[in-house]
PDB file of C-alpha atoms and ligand atoms in Angstrom:
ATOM      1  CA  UNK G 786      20.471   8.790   6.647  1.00 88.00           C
ATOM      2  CA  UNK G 787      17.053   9.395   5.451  1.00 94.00           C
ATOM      3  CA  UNK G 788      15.078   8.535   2.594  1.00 96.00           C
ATOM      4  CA  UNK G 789      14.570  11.606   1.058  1.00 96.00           C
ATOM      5  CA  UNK G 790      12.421  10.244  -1.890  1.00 96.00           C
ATOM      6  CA  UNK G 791      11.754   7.881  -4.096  1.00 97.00           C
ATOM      7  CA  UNK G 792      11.656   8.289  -8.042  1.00 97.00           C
ATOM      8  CA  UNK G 793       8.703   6.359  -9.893  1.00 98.00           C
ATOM      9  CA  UNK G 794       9.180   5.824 -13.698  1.00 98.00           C
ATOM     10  CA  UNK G 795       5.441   6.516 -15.436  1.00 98.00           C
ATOM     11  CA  UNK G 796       4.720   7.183 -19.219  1.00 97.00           C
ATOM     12  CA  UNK G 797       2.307   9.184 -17.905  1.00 97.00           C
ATOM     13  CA  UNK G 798       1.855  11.800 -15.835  1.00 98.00           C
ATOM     14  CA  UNK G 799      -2.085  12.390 -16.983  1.00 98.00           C
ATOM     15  CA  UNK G 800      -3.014   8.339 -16.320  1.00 98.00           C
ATOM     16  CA  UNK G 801      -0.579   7.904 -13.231  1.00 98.00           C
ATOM     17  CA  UNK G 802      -0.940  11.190 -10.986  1.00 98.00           C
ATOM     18  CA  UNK G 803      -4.849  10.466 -10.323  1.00 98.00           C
ATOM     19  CA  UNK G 804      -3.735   6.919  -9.481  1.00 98.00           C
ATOM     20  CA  UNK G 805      -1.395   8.045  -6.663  1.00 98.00           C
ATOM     21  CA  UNK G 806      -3.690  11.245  -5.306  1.00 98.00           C
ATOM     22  CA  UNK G 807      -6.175   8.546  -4.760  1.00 98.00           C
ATOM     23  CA  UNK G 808      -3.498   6.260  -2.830  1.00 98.00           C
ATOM     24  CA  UNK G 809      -2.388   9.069  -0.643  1.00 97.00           C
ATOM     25  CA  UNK G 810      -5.162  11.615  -0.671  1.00 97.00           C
ATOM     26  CA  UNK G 811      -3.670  14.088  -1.462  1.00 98.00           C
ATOM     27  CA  UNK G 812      -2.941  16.217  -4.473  1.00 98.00           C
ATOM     28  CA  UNK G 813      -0.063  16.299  -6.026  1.00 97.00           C
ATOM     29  CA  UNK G 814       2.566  19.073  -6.308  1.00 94.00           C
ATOM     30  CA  UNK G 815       2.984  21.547  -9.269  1.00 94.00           C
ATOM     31  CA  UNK G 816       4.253  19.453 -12.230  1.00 96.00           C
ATOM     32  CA  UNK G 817       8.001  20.698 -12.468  1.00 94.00           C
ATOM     33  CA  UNK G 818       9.923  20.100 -15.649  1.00 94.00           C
ATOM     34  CA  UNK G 819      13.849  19.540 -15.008  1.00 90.00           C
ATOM     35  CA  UNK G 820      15.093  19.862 -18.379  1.00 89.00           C
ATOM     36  CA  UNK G 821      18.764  18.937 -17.828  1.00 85.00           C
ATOM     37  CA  UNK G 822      17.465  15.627 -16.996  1.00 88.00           C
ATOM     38  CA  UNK G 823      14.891  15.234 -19.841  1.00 94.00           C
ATOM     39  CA  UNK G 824      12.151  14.315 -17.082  1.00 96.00           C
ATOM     40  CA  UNK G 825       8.140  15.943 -15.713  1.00 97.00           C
ATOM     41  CA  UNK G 826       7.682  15.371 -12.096  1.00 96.00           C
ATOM     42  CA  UNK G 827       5.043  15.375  -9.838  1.00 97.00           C
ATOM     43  CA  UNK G 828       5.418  14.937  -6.059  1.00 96.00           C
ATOM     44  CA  UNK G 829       3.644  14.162  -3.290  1.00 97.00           C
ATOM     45  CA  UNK G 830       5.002  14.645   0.485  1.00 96.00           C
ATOM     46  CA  UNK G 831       4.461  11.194   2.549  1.00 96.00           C
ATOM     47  CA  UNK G 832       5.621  12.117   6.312  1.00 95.00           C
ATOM     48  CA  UNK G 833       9.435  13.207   5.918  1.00 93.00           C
ATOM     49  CA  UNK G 834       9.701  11.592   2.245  1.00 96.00           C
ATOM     50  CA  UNK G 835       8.625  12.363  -1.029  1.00 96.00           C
ATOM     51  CA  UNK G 836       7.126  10.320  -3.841  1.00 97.00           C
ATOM     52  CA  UNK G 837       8.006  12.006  -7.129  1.00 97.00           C
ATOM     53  CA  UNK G 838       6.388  10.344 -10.718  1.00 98.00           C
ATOM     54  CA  UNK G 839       9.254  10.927 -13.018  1.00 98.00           C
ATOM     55  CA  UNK G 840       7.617  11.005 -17.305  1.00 98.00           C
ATOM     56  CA  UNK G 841      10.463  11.463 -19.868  1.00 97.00           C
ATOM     57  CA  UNK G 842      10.173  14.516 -22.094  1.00 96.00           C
ATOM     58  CA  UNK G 843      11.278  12.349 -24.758  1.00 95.00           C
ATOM     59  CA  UNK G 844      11.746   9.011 -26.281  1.00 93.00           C
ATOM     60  CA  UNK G 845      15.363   8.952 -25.531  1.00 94.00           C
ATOM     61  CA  UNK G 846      15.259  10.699 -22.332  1.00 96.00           C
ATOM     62  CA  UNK G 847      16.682   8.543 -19.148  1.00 94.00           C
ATOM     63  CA  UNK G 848      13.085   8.104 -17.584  1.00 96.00           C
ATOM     64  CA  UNK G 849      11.879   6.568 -21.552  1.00 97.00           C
ATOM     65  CA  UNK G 850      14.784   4.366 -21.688  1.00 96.00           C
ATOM     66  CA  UNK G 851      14.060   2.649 -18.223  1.00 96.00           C
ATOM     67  CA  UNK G 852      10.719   2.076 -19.020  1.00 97.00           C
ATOM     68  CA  UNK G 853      11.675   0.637 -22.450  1.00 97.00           C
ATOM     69  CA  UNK G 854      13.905  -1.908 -21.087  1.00 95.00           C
ATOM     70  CA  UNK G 855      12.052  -2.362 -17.396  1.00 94.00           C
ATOM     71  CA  UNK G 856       8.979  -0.962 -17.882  1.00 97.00           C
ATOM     72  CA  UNK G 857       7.139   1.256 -15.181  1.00 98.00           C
ATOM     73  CA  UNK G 858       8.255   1.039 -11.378  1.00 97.00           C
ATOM     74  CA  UNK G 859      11.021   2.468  -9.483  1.00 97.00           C
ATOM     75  CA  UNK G 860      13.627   4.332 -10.867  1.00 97.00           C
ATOM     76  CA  UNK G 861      15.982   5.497  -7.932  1.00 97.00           C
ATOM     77  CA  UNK G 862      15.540   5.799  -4.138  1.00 98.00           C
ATOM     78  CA  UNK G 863      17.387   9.125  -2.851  1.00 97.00           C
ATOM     79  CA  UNK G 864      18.860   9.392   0.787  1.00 97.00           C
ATOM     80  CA  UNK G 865      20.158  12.193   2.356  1.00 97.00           C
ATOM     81  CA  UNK G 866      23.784  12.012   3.941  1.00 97.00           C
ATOM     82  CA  UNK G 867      25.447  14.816   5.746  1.00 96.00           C
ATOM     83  CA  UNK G 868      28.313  15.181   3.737  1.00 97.00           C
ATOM     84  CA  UNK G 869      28.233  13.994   0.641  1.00 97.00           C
ATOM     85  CA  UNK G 870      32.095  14.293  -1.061  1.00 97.00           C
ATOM     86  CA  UNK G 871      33.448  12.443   2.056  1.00 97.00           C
ATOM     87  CA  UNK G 872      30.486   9.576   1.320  1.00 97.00           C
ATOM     88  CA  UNK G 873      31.444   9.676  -2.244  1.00 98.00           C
ATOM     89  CA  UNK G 874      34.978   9.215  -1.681  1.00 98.00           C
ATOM     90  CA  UNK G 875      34.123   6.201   0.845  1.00 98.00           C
ATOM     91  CA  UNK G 876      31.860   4.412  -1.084  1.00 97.00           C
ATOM     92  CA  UNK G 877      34.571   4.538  -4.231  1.00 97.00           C
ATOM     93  CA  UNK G 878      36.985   3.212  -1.572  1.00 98.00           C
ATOM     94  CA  UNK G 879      35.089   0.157  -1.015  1.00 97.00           C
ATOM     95  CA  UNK G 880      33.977  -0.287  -4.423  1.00 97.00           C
ATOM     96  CA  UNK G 881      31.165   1.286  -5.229  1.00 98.00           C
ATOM     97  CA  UNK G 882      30.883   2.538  -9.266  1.00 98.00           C
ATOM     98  CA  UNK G 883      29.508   5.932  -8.802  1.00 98.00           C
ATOM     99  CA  UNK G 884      28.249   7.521 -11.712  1.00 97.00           C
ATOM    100  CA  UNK G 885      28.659  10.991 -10.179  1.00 96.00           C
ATOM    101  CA  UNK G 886      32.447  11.101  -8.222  1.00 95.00           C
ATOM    102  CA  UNK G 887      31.989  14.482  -7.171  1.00 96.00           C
ATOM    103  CA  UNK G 888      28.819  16.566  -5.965  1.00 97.00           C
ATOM    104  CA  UNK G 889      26.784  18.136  -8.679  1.00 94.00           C
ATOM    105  CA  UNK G 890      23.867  20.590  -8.112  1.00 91.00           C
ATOM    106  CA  UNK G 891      20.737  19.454  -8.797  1.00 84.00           C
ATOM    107  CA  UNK G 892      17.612  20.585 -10.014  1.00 75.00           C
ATOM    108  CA  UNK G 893      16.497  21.891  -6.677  1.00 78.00           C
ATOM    109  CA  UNK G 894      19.736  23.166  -6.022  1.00 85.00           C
ATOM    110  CA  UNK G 895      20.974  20.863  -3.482  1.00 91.00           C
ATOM    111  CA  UNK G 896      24.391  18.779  -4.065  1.00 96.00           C
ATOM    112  CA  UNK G 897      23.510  15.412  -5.319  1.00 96.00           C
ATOM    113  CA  UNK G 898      25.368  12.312  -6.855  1.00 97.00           C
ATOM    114  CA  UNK G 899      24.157   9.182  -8.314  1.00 96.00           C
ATOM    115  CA  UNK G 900      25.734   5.594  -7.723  1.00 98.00           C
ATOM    116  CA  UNK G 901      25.268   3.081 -10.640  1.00 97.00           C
ATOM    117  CA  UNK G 902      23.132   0.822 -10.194  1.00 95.00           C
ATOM    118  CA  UNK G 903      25.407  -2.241 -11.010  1.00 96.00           C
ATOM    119  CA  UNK G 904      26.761  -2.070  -7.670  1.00 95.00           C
ATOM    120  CA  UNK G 905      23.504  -1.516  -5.771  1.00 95.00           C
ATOM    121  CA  UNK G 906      21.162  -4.786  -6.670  1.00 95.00           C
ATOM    122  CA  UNK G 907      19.976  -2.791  -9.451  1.00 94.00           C
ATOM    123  CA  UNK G 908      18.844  -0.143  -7.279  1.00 95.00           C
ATOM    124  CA  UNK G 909      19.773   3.990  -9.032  1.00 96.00           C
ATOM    125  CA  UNK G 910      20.988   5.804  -5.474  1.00 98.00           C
ATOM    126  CA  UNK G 911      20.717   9.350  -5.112  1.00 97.00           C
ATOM    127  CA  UNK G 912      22.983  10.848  -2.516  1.00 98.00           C
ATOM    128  CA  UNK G 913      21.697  14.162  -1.756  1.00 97.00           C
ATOM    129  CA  UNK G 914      23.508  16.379   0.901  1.00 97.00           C
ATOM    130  CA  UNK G 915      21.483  17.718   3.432  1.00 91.00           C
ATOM    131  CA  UNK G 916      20.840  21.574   3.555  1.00 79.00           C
TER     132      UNK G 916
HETATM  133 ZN1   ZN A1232      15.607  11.947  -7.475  1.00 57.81          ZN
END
């Protein structure tokens, strides 16, 4: 497994993405908008992980309703495993509440699945399969 990247709740994109291209310098990424998920991003590569500032497109978008009950900070850490229906169906086995019990496609266009956070200390997981 890998971290693939982690997912940073912001309310905004304009105050936080100077913030973190003065951390890393570096610039960030072209802002991508992932509709299906309500949610702006901007990423930034760190070695073989990304950081990507999530801003919700609205006020009752996922990213909006985190922040409203949590406030900024981070929203999901995403690994990569190598096959991701056989991980799915483990964790269930042991007792995992996955939100996603089969592979979607994501915005990218990889498979991905999210396990609640309920069973993970809080923590969102993304499960994305590697390529
Ligand atoms: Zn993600």
């Amino acid at each position: 497994m890998k971290v693939h990247h982690l997912g940073v709740a912001v309310e905004s994109l304009a105050h936080t993405v100077p913030v973190f291209e003065t951390l890393l310098g570096q610039k960030a990424g072209p802002v991508e908008t992932v509709a299906e998920q309500q949610v702006r991003v901007a990423s930034f590569r760190v070695g073989e992980s990304r950081l990507e500032l999530l801003e919700g497109t609205s006020e009752d978008s996922p990213v909006a309703r985190f922040i409203s009950k949590r406030g900024q900070g981070i929203h999901h850490v995403a690994l990569t495993v190598p096959d991701l229906a056989d991980t799915l169906r483990t964790l269930e086995r042991q007792g995992f509440r996955l939100i996603d019990r089969a592979p979607r496609v994501g915005a990218g266009g990889e498979r991905i699945a999210f396990v609640h956070p309920a069973s993970v200390a809080g923590v969102l997981m993304e499960l994305i399969e590697e390529p």
